[in-house]
Tab-separated table of C-alpha atoms and ligand atoms in Angstrom:
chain	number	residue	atom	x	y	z
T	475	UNK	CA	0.000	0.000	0.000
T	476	UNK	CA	1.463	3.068	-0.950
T	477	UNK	CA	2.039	6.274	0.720
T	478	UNK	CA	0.458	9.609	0.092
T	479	UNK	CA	3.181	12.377	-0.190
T	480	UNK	CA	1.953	16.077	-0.436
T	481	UNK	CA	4.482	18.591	-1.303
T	482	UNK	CA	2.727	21.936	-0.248
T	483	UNK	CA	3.481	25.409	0.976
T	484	UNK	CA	0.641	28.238	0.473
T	485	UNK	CA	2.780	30.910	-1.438
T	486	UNK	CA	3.159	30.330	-4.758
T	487	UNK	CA	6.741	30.048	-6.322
T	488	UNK	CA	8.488	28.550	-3.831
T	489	UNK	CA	9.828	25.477	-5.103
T	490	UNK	CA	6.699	22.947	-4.777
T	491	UNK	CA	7.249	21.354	-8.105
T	492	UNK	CA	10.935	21.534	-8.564
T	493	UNK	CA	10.598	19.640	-5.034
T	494	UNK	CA	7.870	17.102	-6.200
T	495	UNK	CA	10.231	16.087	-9.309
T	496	UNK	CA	13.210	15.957	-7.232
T	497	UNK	CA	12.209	13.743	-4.337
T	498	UNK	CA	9.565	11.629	-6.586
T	499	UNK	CA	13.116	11.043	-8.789
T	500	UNK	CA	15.125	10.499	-6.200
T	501	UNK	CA	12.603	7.800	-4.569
T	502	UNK	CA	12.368	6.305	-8.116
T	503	UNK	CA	16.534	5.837	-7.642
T	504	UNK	CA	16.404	4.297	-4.540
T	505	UNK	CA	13.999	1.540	-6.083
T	506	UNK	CA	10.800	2.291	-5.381
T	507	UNK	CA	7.722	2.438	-7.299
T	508	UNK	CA	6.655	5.844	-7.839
T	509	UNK	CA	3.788	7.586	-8.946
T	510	UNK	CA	3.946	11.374	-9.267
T	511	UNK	CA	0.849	13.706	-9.506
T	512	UNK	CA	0.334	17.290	-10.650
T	513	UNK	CA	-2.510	19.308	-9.020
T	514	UNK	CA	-2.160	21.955	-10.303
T	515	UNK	CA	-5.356	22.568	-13.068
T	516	UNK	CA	-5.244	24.874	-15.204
T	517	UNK	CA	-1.304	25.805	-14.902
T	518	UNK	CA	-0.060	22.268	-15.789
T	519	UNK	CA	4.005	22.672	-14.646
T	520	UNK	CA	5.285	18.892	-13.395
T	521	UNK	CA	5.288	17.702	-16.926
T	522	UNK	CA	8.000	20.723	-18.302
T	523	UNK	CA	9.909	20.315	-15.005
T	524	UNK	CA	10.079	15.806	-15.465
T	525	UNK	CA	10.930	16.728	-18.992
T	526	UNK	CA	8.025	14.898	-20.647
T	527	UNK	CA	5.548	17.308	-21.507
T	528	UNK	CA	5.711	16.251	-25.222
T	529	UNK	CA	4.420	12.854	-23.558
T	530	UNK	CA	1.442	14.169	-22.130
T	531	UNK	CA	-2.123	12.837	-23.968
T	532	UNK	CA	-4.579	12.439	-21.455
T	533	UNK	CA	-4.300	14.410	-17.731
T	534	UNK	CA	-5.578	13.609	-14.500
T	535	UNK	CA	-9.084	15.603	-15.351
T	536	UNK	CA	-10.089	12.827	-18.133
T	537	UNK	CA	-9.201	10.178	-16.122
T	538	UNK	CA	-11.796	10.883	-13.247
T	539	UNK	CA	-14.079	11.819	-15.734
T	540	UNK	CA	-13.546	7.972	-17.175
T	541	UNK	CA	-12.616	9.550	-20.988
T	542	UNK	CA	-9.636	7.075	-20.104
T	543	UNK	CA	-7.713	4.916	-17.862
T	544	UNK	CA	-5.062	5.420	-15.483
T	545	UNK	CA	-3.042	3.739	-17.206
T	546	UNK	CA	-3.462	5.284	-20.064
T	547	UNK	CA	-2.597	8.260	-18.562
T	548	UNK	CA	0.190	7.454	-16.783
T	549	UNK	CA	3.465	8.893	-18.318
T	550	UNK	CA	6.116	6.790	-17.863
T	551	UNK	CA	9.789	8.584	-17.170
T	552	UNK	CA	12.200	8.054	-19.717
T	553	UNK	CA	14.751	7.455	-16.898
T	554	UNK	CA	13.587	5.228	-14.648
T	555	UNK	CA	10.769	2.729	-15.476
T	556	UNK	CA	9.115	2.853	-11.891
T	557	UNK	CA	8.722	6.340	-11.624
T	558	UNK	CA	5.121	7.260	-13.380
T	559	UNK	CA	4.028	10.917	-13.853
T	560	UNK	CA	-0.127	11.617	-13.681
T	561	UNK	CA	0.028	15.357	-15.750
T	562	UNK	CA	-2.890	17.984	-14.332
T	563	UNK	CA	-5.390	18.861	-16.565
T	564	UNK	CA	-5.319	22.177	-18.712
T	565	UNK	CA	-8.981	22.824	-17.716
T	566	UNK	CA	-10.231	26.480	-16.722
T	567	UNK	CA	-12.989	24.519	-14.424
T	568	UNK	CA	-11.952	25.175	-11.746
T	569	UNK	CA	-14.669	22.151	-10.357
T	570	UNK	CA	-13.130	19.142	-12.318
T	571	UNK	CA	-10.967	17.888	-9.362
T	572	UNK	CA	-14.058	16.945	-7.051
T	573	UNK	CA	-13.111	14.455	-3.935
T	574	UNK	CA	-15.035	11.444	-4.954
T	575	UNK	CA	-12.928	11.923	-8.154
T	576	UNK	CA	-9.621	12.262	-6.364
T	577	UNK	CA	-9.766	9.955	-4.261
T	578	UNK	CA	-10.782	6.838	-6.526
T	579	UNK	CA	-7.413	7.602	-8.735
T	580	UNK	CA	-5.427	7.938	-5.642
T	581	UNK	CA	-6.793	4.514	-3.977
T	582	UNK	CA	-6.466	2.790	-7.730
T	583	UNK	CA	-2.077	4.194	-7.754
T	584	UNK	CA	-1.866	3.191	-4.160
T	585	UNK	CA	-2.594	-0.596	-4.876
T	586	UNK	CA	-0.270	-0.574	-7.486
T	587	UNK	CA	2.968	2.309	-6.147
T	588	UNK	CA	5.040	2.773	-2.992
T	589	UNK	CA	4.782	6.584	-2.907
T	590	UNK	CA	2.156	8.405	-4.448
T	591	UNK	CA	3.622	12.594	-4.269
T	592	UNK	CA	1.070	15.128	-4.987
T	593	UNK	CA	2.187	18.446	-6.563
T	594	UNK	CA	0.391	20.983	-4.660
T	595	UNK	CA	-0.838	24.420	-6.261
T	596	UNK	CA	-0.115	27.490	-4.507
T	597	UNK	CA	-2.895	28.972	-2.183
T	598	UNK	CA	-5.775	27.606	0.154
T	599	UNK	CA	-8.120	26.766	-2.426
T	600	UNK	CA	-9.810	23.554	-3.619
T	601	UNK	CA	-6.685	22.598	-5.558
T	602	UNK	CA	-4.020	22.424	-2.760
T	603	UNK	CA	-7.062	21.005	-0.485
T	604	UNK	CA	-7.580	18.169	-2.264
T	605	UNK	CA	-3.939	17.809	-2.819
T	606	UNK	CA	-3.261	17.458	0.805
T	607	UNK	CA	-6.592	16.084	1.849
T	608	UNK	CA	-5.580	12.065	1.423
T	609	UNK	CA	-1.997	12.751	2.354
T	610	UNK	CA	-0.228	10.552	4.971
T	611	UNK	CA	2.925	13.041	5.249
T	612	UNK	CA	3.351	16.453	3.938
T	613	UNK	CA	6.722	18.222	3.156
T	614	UNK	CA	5.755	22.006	3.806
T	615	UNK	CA	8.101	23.714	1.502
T	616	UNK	CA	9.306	27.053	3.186
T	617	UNK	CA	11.284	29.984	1.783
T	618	UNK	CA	13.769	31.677	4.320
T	619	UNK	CA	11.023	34.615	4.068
T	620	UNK	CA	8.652	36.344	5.967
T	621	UNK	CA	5.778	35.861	4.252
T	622	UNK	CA	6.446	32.316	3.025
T	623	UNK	CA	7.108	31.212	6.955
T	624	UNK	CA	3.845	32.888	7.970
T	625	UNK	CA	1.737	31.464	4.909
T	626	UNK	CA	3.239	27.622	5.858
T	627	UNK	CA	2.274	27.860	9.088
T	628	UNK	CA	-1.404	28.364	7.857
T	629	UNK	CA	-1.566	25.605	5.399
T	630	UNK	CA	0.714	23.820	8.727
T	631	UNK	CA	-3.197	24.717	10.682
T	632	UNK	CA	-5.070	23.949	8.066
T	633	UNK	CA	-3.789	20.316	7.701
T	634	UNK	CA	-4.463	20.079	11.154
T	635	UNK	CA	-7.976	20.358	10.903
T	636	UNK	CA	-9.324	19.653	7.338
T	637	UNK	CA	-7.315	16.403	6.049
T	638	UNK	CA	-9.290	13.416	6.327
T	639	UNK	CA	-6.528	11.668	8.940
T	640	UNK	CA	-7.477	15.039	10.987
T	641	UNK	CA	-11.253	14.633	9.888
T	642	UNK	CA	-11.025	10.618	11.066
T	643	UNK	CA	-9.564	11.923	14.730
T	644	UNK	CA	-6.489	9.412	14.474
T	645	UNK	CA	-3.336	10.010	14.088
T	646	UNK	CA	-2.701	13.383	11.958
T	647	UNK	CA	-0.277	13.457	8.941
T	648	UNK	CA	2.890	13.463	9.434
T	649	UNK	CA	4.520	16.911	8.970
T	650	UNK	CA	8.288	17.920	7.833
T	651	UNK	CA	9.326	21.425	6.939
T	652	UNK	CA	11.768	21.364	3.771
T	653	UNK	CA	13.746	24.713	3.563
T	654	UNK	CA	14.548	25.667	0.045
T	655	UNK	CA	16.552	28.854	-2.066
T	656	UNK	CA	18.423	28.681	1.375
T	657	UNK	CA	21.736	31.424	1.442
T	658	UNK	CA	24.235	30.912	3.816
T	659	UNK	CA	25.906	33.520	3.186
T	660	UNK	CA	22.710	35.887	3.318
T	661	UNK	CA	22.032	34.248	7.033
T	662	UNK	CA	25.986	35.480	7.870
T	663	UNK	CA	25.258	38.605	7.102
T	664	UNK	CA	21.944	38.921	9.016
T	665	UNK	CA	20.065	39.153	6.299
T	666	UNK	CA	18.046	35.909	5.982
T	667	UNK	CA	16.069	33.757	8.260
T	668	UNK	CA	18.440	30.969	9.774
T	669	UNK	CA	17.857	27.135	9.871
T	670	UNK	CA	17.283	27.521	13.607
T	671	UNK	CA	15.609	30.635	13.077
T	672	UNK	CA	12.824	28.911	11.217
T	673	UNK	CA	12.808	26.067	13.580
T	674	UNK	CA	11.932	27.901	16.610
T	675	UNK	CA	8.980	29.559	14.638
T	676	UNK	CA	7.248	26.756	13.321
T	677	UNK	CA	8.536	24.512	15.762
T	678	UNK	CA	8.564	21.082	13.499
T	679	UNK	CA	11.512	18.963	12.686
T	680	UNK	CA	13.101	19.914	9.013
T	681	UNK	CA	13.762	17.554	6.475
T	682	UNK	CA	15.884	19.028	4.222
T	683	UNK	CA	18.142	22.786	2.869
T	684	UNK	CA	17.831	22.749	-0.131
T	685	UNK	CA	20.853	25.601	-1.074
T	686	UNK	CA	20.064	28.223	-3.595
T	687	UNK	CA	21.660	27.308	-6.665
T	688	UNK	CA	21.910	28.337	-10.296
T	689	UNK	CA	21.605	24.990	-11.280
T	690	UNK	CA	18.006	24.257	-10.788
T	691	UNK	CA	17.085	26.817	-13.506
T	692	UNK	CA	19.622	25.080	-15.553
T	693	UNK	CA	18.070	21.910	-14.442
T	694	UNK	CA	14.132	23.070	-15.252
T	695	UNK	CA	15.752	24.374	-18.602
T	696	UNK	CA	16.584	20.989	-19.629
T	697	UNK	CA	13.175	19.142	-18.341
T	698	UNK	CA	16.009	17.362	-15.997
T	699	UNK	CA	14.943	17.135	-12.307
T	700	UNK	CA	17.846	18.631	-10.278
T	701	UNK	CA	18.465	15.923	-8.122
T	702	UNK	CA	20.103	14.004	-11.317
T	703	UNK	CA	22.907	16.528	-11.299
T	704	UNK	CA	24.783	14.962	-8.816
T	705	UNK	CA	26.993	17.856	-9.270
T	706	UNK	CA	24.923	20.163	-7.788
T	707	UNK	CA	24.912	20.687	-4.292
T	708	UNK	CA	20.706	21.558	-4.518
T	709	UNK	CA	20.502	17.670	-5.886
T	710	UNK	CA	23.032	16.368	-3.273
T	711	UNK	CA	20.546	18.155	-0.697
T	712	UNK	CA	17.717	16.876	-2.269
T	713	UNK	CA	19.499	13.112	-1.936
T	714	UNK	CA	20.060	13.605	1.201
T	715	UNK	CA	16.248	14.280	2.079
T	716	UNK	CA	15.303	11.489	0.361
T	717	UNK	CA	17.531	9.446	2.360
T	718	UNK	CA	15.822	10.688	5.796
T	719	UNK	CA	12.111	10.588	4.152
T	720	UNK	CA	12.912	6.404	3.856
T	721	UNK	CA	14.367	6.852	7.390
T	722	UNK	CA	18.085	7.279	7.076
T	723	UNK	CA	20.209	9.680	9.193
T	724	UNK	CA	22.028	12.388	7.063
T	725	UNK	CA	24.232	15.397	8.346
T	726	UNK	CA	22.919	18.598	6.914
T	727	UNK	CA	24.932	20.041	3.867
T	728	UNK	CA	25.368	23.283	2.435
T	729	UNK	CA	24.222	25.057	5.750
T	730	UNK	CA	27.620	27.080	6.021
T	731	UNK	CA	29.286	29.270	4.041
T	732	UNK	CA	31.869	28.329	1.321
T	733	UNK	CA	35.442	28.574	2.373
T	734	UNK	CA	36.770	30.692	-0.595
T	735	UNK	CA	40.473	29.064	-1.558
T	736	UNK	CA	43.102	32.067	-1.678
T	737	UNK	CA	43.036	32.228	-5.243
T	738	UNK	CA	39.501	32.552	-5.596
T	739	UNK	CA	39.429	35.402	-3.067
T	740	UNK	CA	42.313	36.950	-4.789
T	741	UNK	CA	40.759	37.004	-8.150
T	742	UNK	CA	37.398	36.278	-7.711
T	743	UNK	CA	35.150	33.347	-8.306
B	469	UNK	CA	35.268	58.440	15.141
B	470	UNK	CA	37.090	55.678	14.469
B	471	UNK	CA	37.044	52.967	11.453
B	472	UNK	CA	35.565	50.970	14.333
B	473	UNK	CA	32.353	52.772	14.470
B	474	UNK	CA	31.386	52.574	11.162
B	475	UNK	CA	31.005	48.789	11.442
B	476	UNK	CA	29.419	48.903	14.774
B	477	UNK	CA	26.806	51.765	13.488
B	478	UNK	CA	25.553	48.827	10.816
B	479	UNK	CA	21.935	48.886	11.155
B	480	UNK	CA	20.185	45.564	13.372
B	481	UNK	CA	20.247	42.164	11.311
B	482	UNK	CA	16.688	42.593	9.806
B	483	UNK	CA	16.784	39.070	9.742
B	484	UNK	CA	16.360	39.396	13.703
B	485	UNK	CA	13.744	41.751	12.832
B	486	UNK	CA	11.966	39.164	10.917
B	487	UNK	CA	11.812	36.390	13.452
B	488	UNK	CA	10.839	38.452	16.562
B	489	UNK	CA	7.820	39.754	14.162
B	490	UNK	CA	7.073	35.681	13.359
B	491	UNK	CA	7.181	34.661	16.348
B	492	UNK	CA	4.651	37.096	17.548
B	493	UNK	CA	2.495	36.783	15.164
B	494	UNK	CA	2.619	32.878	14.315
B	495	UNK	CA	1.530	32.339	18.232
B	496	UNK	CA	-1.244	35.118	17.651
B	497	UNK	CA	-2.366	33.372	15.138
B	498	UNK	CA	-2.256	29.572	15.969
B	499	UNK	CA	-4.150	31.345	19.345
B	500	UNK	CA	-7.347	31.993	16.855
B	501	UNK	CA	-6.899	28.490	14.958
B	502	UNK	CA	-9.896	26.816	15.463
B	503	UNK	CA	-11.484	29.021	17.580
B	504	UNK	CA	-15.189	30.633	16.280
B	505	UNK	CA	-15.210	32.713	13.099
B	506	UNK	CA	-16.801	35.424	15.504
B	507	UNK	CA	-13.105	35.879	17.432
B	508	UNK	CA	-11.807	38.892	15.720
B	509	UNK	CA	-14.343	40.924	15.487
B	510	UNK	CA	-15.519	40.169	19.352
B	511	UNK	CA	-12.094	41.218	20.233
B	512	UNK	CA	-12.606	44.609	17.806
B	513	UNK	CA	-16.147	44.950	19.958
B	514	UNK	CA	-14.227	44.329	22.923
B	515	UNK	CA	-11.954	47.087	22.188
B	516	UNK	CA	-14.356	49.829	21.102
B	517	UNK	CA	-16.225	49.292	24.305
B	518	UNK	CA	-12.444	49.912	26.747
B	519	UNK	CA	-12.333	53.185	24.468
B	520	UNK	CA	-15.142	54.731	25.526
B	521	UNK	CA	-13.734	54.302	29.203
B	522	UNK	CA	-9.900	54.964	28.449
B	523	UNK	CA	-7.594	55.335	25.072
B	524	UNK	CA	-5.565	52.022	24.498
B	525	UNK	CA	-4.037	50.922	21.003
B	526	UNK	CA	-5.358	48.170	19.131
B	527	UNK	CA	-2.580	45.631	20.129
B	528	UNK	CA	-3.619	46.506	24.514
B	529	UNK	CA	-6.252	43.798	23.792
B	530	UNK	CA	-5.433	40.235	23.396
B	531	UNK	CA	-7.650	37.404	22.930
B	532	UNK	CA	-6.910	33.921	22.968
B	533	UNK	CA	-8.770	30.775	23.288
B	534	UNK	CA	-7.266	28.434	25.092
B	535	UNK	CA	-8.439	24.267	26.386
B	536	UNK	CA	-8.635	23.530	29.689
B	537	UNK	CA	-9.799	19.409	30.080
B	538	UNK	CA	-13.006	20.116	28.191
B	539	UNK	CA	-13.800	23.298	28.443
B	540	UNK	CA	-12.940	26.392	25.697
B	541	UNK	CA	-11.655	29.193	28.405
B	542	UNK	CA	-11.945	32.354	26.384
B	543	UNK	CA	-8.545	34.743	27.792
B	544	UNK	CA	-8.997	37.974	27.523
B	545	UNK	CA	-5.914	40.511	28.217
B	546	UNK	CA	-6.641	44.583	28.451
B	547	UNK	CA	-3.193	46.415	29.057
B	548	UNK	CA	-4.372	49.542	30.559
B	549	UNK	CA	-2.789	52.869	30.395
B	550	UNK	CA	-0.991	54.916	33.416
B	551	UNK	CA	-3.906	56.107	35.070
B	552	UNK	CA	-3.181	59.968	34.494
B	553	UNK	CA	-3.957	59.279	30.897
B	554	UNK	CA	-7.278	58.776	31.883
B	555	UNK	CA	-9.715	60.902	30.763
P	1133	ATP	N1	16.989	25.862	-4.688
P	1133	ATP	C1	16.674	26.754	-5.661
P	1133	ATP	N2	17.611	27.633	-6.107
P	1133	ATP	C2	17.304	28.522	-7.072
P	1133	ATP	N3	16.116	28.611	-7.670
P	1133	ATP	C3	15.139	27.766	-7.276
P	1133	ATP	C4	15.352	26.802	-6.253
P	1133	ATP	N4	14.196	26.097	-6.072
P	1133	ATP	C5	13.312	26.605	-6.960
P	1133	ATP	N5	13.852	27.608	-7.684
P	1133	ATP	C6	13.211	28.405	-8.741
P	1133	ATP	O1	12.055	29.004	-8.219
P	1133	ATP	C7	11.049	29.093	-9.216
P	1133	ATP	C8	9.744	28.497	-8.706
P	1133	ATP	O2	9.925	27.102	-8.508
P	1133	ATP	P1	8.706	26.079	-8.611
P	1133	ATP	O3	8.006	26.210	-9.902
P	1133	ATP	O4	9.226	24.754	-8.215
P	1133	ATP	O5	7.787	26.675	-7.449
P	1133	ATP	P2	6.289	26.259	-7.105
P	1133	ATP	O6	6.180	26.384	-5.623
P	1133	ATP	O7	5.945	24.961	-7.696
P	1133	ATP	O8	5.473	27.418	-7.823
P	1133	ATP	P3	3.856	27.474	-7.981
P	1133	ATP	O9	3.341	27.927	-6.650
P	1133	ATP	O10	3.647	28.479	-9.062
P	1133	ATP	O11	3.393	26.092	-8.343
P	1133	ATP	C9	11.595	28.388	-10.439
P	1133	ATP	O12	12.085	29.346	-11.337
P	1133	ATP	C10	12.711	27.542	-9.895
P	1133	ATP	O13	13.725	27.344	-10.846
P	1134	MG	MG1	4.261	24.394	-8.924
């Protein structure tokens, strides 16, 4: 039986879907079978970010409306041949995720995946509901930022009360904060929010810093997910909170700032 | 003035600035969470009616609902002024 991975945040642009591709890639590496699902309608993203968008013939939207089957719609990556990629619908209906709807194509991919990972859009609304509504863990993904802190900490409440694990009164779903565009250098100079800084605001154990890094443009440039460049310290991050999500203990990386070598400092880098 | 100075004259770390201003307001509010849609405007009531008596800014009155076994206990702090600001 699979489990239901949200990837979520409330303010837009913060690295949801460059997250969802990373870790749903990452879990694909380590072996498992992995299903990976765009929410957001009407600003289908996941597909341009896996590199497969040329793939994409029926979305999400047609298959709960039965004009197909899941596995029809099902895009398989051209990397890995467990990792599967469910593209969101292009729809301006705003109405065509409905829960019924939802939630028979998530039970159908948890009888057959690992992890299911939902691609949250940005926001409160009906899209990033439903996309955390079935979840059994959520990574909140949090800029070092005012308003991104304060916005997580809402969708952090509202997960809390409107999911159906909340709704059911058991045990809630399980929470992790995963820092991205982090700057060590910008936290030196008293600038940015620190690690611990966001820690004792939102109080809930972090999962990953993900370092900000040229790279992942480069990356979503070349429909590569990041965490493929094993080059780049954002995918070695990203590794590294993949590890910990299948329960593995990992130092954090990329938390201080670079040591410049003298000749770098001399003639600049 | 020395060379000294002008690094110690650097404004604060707004970063500092931006954590106290989380931290109060993330606990203000996770305090409403779940509490009755009616909350903030009670407490807006609540502080119209302490103006007509003395002149206190908007932040004087907190309100916060807390659990205590079963029971919703509805806190309800008024910082007053010094009293020769009454009127
Ligand atoms: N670690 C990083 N370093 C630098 N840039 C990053 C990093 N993570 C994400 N970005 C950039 O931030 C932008 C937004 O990323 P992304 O699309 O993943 O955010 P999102 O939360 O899914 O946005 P939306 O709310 O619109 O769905 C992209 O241009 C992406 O390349
Ligand atoms: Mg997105």
């Amino acid at each position: 039986m699979a489990e239901i991975i949200v990837v979520t945040s409330g303010k837009g642009g913060v690295g949801k879907t460059t997250t969802s591709a990373s870790i749903a890639t990452g879990l694909a590496q380590r072996g498992k079978r992995v299903a990976v699902v765009d929410f957001d309608v009407g600003l289908r993203n996941l597909d341009l970010i896996m590199g497969c968008e040329r793939r994409v013939v029926y979305d999400f939207v047609n298959v709960i409306q039965g004009e197909c089957t899941l596995k029809q719609a099902l895009i398989k990556d051209k990397r890995h041949e467990n990792l599967f990629i469910l593209a969101a619908s292009q729809t301006r209906d705003k109405d065509a995720l409905t829960v019924e709807g939802v939630e028979k194509v998530l039970d159908e991919l948890k009888s057959d995946f690992d992890f299911v990972v939902c691609d949250s859009p940005a926001g409160i609304e009906r899209g990033a509901h439903l996309a955390m509504y079935f979840a059994d863990r959520a990574i909140v993904v949090v800029n070092p930022e005012v308003s991104s802190v304060r916005d997580s900490d809402r969708v952090l409440g509202i997960m809390a009360s409107k999911s159906k694990r909340a709704e059911q009164g058991g045990e809630g779903i399980v929470e992790h904060l995963l820092v991205t565009r982090y700057s060590p250098k910008r936290v030196a100079e008293g600038d940015m929010l620190s690690i611990a800084d966001i820690e004792e605001i939102l109080g809930l154990p972090i999962l990953g810093i993900i370092p900000e890094s040229e790279l992942v443009l480069q990356s979503s440039n070349a429909g590569v997910p990041v965490i493929l460049d094993d080059k780049a310290p954002a995918g070695q991050a990203y590794a590294d909170a993949v590890a910990r999500l299948l329960g593995e203990e990992r130092p954090m990386r990329f938390v201080e700032v670079e040591k410049q070598g003298l000749i770098k400092r001399l003639f600049g880098g | 003035m020395g060379l000294m100075d002008l690094f110690r004259k650097r404004k604060p770390a707004s970063a500092a600035v931006a954590k106290e201003r989380l931290l109060i307001l993330v606990a203000q509010e996770r305090a409403q969470r779940g509490g009755p849609d009616y909350l903030p405007l009670m407490q807006r009531e609540i502080l119209e009616v302490i103006r007509k008596y003395v002149q206190i800014n908007n932040e004087d009155v907190q309100v916060r609902l807390d659990k205590d076994g079963d029971q919703d206990v509805l806190e309800l702090n008024v910082v007053l002024p010094d009293s020769d600001t009454e009127r």
